[in-house]
mmCIF file of C-alpha atoms in Angstrom:
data_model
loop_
_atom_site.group_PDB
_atom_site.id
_atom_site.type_symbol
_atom_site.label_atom_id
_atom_site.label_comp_id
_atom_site.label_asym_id
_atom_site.label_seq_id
_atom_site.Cartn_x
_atom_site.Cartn_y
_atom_site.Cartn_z
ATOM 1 C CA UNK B 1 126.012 89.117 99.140
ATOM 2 C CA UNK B 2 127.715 88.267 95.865
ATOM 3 C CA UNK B 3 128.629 91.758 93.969
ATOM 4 C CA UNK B 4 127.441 91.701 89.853
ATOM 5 C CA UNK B 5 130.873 92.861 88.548
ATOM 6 C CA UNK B 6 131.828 94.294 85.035
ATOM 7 C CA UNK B 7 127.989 95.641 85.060
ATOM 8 C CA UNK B 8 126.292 98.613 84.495
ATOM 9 C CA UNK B 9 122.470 99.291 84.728
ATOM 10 C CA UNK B 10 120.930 102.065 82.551
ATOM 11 C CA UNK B 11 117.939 104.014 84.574
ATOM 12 C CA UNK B 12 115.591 106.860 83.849
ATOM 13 C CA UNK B 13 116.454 109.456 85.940
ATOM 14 C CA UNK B 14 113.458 111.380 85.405
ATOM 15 C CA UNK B 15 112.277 107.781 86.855
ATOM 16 C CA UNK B 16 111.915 108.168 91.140
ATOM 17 C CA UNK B 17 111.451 104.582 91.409
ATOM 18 C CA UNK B 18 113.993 104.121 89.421
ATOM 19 C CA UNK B 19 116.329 105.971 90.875
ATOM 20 C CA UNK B 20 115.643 104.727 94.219
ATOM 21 C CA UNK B 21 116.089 100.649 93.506
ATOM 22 C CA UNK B 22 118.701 101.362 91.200
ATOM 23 C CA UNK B 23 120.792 103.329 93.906
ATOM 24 C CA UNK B 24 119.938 100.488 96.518
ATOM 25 C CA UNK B 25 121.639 97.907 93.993
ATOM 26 C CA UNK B 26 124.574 99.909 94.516
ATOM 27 C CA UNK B 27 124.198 100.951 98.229
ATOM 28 C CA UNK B 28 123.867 97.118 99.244
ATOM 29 C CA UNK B 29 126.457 95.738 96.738
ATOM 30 C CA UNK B 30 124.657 93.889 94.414
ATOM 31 C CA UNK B 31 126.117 96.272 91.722
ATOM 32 C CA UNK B 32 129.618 98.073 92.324
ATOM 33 C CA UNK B 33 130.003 102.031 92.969
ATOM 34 C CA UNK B 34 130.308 102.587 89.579
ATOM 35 C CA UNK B 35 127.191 99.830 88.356
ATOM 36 C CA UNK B 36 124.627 102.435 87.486
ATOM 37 C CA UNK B 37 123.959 104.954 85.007
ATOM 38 C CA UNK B 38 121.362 107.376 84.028
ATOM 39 C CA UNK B 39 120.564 106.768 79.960
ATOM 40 C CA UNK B 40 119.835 110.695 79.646
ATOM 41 C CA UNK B 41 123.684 110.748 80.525
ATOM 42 C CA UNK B 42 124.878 107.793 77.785
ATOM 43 C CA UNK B 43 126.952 109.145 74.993
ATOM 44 C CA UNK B 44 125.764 108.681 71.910
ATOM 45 C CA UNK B 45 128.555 106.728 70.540
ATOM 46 C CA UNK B 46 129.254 104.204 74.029
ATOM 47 C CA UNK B 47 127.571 100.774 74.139
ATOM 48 C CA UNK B 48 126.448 100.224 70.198
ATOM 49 C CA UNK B 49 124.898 97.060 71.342
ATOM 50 C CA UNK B 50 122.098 98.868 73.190
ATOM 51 C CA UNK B 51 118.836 99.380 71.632
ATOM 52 C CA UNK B 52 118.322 102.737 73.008
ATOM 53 C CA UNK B 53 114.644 102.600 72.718
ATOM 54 C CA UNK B 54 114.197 99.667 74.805
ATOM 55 C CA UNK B 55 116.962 100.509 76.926
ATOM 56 C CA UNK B 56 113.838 103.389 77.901
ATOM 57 C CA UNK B 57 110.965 101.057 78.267
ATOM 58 C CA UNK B 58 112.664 98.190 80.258
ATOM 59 C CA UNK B 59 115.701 98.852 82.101
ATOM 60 C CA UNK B 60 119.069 97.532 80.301
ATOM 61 C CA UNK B 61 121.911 95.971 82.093
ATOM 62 C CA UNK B 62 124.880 95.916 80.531
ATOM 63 C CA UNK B 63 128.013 93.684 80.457
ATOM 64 C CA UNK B 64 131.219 96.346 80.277
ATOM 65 C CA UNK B 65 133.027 92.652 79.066
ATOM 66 C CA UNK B 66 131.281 91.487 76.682
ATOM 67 C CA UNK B 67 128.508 94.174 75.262
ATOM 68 C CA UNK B 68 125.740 91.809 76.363
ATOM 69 C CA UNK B 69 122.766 93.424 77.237
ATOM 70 C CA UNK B 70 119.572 92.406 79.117
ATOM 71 C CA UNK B 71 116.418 94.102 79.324
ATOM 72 C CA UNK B 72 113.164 94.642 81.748
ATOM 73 C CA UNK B 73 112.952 91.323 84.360
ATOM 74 C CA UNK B 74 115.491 89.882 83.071
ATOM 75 C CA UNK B 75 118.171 92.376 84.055
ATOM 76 C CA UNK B 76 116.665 92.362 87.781
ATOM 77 C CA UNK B 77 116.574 88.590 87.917
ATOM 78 C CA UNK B 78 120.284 88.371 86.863
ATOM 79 C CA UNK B 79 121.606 90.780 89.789
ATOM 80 C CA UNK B 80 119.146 89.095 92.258
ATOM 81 C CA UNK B 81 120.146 85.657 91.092
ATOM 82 C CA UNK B 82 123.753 86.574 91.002
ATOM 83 C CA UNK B 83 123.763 87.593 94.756
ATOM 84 C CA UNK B 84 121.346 84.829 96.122
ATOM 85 C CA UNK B 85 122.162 82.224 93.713
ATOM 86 C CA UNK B 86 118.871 80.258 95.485
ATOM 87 C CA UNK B 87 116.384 81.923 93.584
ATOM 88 C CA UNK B 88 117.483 81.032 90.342
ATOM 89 C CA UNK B 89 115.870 78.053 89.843
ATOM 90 C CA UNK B 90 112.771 80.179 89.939
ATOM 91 C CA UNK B 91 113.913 83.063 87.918
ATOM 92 C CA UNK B 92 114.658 80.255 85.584
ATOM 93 C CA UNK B 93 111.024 78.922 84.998
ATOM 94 C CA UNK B 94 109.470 80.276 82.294
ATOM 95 C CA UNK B 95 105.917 80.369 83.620
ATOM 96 C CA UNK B 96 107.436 82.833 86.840
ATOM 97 C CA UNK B 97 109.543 84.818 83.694
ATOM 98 C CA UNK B 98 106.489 85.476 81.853
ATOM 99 C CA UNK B 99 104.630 86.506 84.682
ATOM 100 C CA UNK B 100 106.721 89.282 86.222
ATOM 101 C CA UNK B 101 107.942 90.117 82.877
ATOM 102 C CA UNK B 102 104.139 91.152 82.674
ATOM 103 C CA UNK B 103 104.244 92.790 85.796
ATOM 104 C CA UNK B 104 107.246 94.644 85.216
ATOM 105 C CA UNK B 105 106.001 95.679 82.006
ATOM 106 C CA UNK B 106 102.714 96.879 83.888
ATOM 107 C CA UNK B 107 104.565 99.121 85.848
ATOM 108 C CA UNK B 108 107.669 100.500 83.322
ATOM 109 C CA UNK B 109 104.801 101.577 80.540
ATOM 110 C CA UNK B 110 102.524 103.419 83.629
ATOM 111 C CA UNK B 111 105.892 104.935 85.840
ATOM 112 C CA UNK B 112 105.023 108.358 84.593
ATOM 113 C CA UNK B 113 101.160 108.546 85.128
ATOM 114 C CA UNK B 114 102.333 106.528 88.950
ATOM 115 C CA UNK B 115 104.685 109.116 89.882
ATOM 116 C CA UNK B 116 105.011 112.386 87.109
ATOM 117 C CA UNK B 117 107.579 114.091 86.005
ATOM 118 C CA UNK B 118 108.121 117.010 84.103
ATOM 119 C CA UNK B 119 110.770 115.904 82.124
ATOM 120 C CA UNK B 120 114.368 117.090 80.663
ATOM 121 C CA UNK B 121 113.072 117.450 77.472
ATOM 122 C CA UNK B 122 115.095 114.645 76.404
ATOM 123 C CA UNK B 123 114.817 113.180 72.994
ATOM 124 C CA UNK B 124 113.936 109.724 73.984
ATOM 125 C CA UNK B 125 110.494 108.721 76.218
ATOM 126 C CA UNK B 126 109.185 105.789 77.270
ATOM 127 C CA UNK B 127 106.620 104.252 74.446
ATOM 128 C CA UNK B 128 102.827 104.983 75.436
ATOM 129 C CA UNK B 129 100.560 101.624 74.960
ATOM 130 C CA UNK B 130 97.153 102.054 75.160
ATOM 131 C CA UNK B 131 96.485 98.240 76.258
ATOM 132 C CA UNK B 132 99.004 98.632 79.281
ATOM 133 C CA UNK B 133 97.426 102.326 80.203
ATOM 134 C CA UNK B 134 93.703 100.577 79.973
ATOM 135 C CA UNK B 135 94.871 97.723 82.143
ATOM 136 C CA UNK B 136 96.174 100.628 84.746
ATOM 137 C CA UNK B 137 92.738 102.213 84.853
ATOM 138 C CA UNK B 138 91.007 99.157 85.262
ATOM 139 C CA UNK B 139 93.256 97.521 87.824
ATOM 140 C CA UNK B 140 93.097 101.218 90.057
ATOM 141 C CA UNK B 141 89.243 101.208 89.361
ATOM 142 C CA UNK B 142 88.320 97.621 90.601
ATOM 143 C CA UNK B 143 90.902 98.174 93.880
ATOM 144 C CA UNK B 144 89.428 101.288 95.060
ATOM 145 C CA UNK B 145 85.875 100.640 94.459
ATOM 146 C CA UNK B 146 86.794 97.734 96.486
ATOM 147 C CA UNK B 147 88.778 99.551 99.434
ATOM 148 C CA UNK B 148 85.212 101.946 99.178
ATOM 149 C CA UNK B 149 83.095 99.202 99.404
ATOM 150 C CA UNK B 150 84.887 97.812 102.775
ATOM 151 C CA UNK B 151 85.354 101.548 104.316
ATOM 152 C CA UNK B 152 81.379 102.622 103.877
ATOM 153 C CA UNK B 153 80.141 100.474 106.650
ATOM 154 C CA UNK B 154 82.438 102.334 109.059
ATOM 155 C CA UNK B 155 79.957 105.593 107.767
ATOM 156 C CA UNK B 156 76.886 104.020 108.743
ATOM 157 C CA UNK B 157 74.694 106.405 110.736
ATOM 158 C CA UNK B 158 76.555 109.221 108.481
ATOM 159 C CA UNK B 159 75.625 108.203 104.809
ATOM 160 C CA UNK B 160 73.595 105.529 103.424
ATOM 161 C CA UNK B 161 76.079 102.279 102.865
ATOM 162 C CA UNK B 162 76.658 101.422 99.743
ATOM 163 C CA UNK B 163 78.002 98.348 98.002
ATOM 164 C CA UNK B 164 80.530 97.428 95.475
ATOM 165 C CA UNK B 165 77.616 98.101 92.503
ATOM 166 C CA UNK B 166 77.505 101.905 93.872
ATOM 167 C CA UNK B 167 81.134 102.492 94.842
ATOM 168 C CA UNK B 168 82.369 100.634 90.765
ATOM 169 C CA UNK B 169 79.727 102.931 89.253
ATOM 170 C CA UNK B 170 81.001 106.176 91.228
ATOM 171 C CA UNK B 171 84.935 105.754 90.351
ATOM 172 C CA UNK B 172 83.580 104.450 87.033
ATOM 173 C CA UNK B 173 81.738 107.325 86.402
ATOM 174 C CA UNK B 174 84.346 109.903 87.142
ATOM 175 C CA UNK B 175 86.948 108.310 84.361
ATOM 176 C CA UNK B 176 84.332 108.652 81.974
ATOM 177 C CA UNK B 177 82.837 112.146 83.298
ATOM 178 C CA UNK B 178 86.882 113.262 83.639
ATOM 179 C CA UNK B 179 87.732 111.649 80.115
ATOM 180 C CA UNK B 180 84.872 113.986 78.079
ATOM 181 C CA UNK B 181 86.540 117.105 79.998
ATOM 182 C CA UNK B 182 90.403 116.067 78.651
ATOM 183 C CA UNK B 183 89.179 115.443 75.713
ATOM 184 C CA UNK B 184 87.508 119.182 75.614
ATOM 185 C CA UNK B 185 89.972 120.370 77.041
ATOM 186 C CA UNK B 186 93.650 119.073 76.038
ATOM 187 C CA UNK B 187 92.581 115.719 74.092
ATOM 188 C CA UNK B 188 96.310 115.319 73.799
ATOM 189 C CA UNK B 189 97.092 114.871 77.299
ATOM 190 C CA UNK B 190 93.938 112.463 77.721
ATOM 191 C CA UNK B 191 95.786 109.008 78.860
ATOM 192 C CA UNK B 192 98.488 110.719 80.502
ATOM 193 C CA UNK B 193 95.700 112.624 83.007
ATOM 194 C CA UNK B 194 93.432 110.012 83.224
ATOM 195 C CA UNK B 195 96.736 107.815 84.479
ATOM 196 C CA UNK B 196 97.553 110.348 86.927
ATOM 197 C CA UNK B 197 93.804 111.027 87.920
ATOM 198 C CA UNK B 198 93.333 107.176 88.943
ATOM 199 C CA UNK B 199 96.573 107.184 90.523
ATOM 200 C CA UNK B 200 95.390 109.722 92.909
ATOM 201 C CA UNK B 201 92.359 107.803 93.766
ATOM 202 C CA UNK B 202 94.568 104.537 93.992
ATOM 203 C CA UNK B 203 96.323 106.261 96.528
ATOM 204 C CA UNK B 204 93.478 107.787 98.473
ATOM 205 C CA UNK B 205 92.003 103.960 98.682
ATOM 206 C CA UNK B 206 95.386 102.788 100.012
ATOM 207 C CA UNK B 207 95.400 105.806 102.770
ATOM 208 C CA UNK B 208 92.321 104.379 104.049
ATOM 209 C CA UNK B 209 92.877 100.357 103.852
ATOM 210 C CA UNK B 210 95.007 100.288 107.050
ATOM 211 C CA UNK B 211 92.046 102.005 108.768
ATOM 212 C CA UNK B 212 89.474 99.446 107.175
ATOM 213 C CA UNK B 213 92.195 96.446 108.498
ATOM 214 C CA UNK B 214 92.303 97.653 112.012
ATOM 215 C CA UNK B 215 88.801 98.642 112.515
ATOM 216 C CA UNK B 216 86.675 96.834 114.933
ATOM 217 C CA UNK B 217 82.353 96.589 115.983
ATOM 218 C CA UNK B 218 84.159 98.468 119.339
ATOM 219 C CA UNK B 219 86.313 101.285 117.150
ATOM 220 C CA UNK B 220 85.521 105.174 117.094
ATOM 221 C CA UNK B 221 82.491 107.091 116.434
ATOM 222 C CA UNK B 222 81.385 107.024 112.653
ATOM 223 C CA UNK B 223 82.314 111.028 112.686
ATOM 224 C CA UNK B 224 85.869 109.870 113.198
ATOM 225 C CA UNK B 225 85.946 107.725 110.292
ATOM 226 C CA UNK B 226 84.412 110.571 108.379
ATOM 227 C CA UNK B 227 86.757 113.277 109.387
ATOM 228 C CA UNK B 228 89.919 111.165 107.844
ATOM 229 C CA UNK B 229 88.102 110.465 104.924
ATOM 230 C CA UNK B 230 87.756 114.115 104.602
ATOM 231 C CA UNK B 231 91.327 114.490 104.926
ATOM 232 C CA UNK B 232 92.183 111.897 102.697
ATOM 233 C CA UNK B 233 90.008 113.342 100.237
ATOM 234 C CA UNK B 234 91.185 117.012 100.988
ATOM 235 C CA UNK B 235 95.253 115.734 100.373
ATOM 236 C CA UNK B 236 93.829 114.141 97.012
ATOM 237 C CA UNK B 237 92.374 117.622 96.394
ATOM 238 C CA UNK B 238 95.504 119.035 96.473
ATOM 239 C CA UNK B 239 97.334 116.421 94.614
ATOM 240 C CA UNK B 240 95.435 116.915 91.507
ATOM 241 C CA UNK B 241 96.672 120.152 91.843
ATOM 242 C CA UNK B 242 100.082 119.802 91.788
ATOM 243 C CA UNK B 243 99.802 116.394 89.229
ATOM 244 C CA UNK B 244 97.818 119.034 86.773
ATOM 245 C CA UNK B 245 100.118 121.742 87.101
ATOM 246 C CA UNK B 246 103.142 118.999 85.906
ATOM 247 C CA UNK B 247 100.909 118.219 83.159
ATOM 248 C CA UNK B 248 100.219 122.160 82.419
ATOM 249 C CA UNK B 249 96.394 121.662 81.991
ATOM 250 C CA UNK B 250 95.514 124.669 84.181
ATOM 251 C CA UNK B 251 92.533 124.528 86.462
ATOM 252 C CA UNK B 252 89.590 123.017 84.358
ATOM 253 C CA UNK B 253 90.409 119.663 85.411
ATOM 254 C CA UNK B 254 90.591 120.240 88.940
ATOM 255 C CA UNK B 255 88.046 122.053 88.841
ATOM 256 C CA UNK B 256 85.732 119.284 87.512
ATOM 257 C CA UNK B 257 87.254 116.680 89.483
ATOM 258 C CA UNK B 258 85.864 118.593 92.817
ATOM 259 C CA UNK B 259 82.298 119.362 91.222
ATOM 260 C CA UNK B 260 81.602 115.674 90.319
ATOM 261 C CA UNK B 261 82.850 114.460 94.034
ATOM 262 C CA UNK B 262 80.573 117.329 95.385
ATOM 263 C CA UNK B 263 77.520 116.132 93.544
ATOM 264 C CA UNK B 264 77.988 112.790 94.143
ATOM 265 C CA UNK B 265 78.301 113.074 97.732
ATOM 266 C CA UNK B 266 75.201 114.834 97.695
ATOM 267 C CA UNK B 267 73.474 112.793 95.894
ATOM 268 C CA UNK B 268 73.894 109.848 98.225
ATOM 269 C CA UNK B 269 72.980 112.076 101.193
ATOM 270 C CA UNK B 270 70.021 113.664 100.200
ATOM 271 C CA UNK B 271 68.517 111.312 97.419
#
């Protein structure tokens, strides 16, 4: 593959994901060793042409040549495009740009709520949108009430089955139940926990799709299928723990969290 030369791509290195596509670039040569760069690390007075602020929000790529700088998709389609020069006629129409641009923008705005940080204290942070932290909540709402709806029939004998009505209303109701207690509690922190709190269930709900694709009428006993959702929901126990200790909120939350799964679960066994 064709190497983007004369480039340099500015990352957040508080950033995981970041880090880790931005170092395969490199690693595969589709940027050269020297092609990446944290911008916690950029001098203050290098590359004027950078608009630092965006440069956080969407990930700048830089041309050492000429100053020219890209941002977000763009800056991904341009080192894809340069080393497989047969997806540029896609990366090229407009409808495809505006649509991953969307994506990508989806994802940059939410990194920190997908995979925390504590931060470097530096001076510069990635701009908080409500619209794009709403859209997270709803999009990691609707996919694990739907990953719920498809694992409760493998409960059956267990607990009652629900459907997609009762498994919406439950994740539905802990945002809301979970958003009064931020709000009590550290209103200030509100988005960035209720980010991270979906996040966790987003992740529980993937743990248990591979088990809801390979199931089968001739699969294990229900009580199987109940003791990994246990665990599932045991390691989502814990990582609210260590997602509210980033955020320094202390135990209330997690606290909370536990009591509303608790009485919901009895609830649907015993009412």
């Amino acid at each position: 593959m064709k190497t983007l030369g004369n480039y340099t791509i500015l990352y957040d290195a508080e950033c995981p994901m970041c880090k880790l596509y931005t170092n395969a670039f490199v690693q595969t040569g589709l940027l050269d060793k020297n092609g990446r760069a944290a911008y916690q690390q950029l001098a203050p007075d290098t590359c004027p042409m950078v608009d630092r602020q965006r440069a956080v929000n969407e990930i700048a790529l830089i041309n050492q040549q000429t100053g020219e700088v890209t941002y977000g998709i763009k800056s991904l389609f341009k080192i894809i495009g340069n080393a497989m020069p047969v997806f540029n006629p896609l990366f090229n129409f407009s409808p495809f740009v505006w649509l991953m641009s969307k994506v990508y923008t989806f994802i940059s705005y939410n990194r920190r709520v997908i995979i925390p940080t504590a931060g470097d204290g530096f001076e510069l942070q990635p701009t908080f949108k409500l619209r794009y932290r709403v859209a997270y909540l709803i999009f990691a709402w609707a996919l694990t009430s739907y990953i719920l709806t498809c694992y409760a029939p493998l409960l059956g004998g267990i607990m009652p089955v629900g459907n997609l009505y009762r498994e919406a209303l439950i994740c539905g109701g802990q945002i809301f139940f979970q958003g009064v207690v931020i709000s009590i509690v550290a209103n200030k922190k509100k988005w960035d926990y209720l980010g991270n709190m979906m996040t966790i269930s987003l992740a529980g709900g993937l743990l248990l799709l591979p088990v809801v694709l390979l199931a089968n009428a001739s699969g294990p006993h229900p009580v199987i299928y109940a003791g990994y959702f246990m665990l599932i929901a045991g390691l989502m126990f814990l990582e609210h723990i260590r997602r509210s200790k980033i955020l320094g909120i202390g135990w209330a939350l997690t606290i909370t969290w536990a009591i509303y799964r608790a009485a919901i679960l009895a609830a649907i066994l015993f009412i």
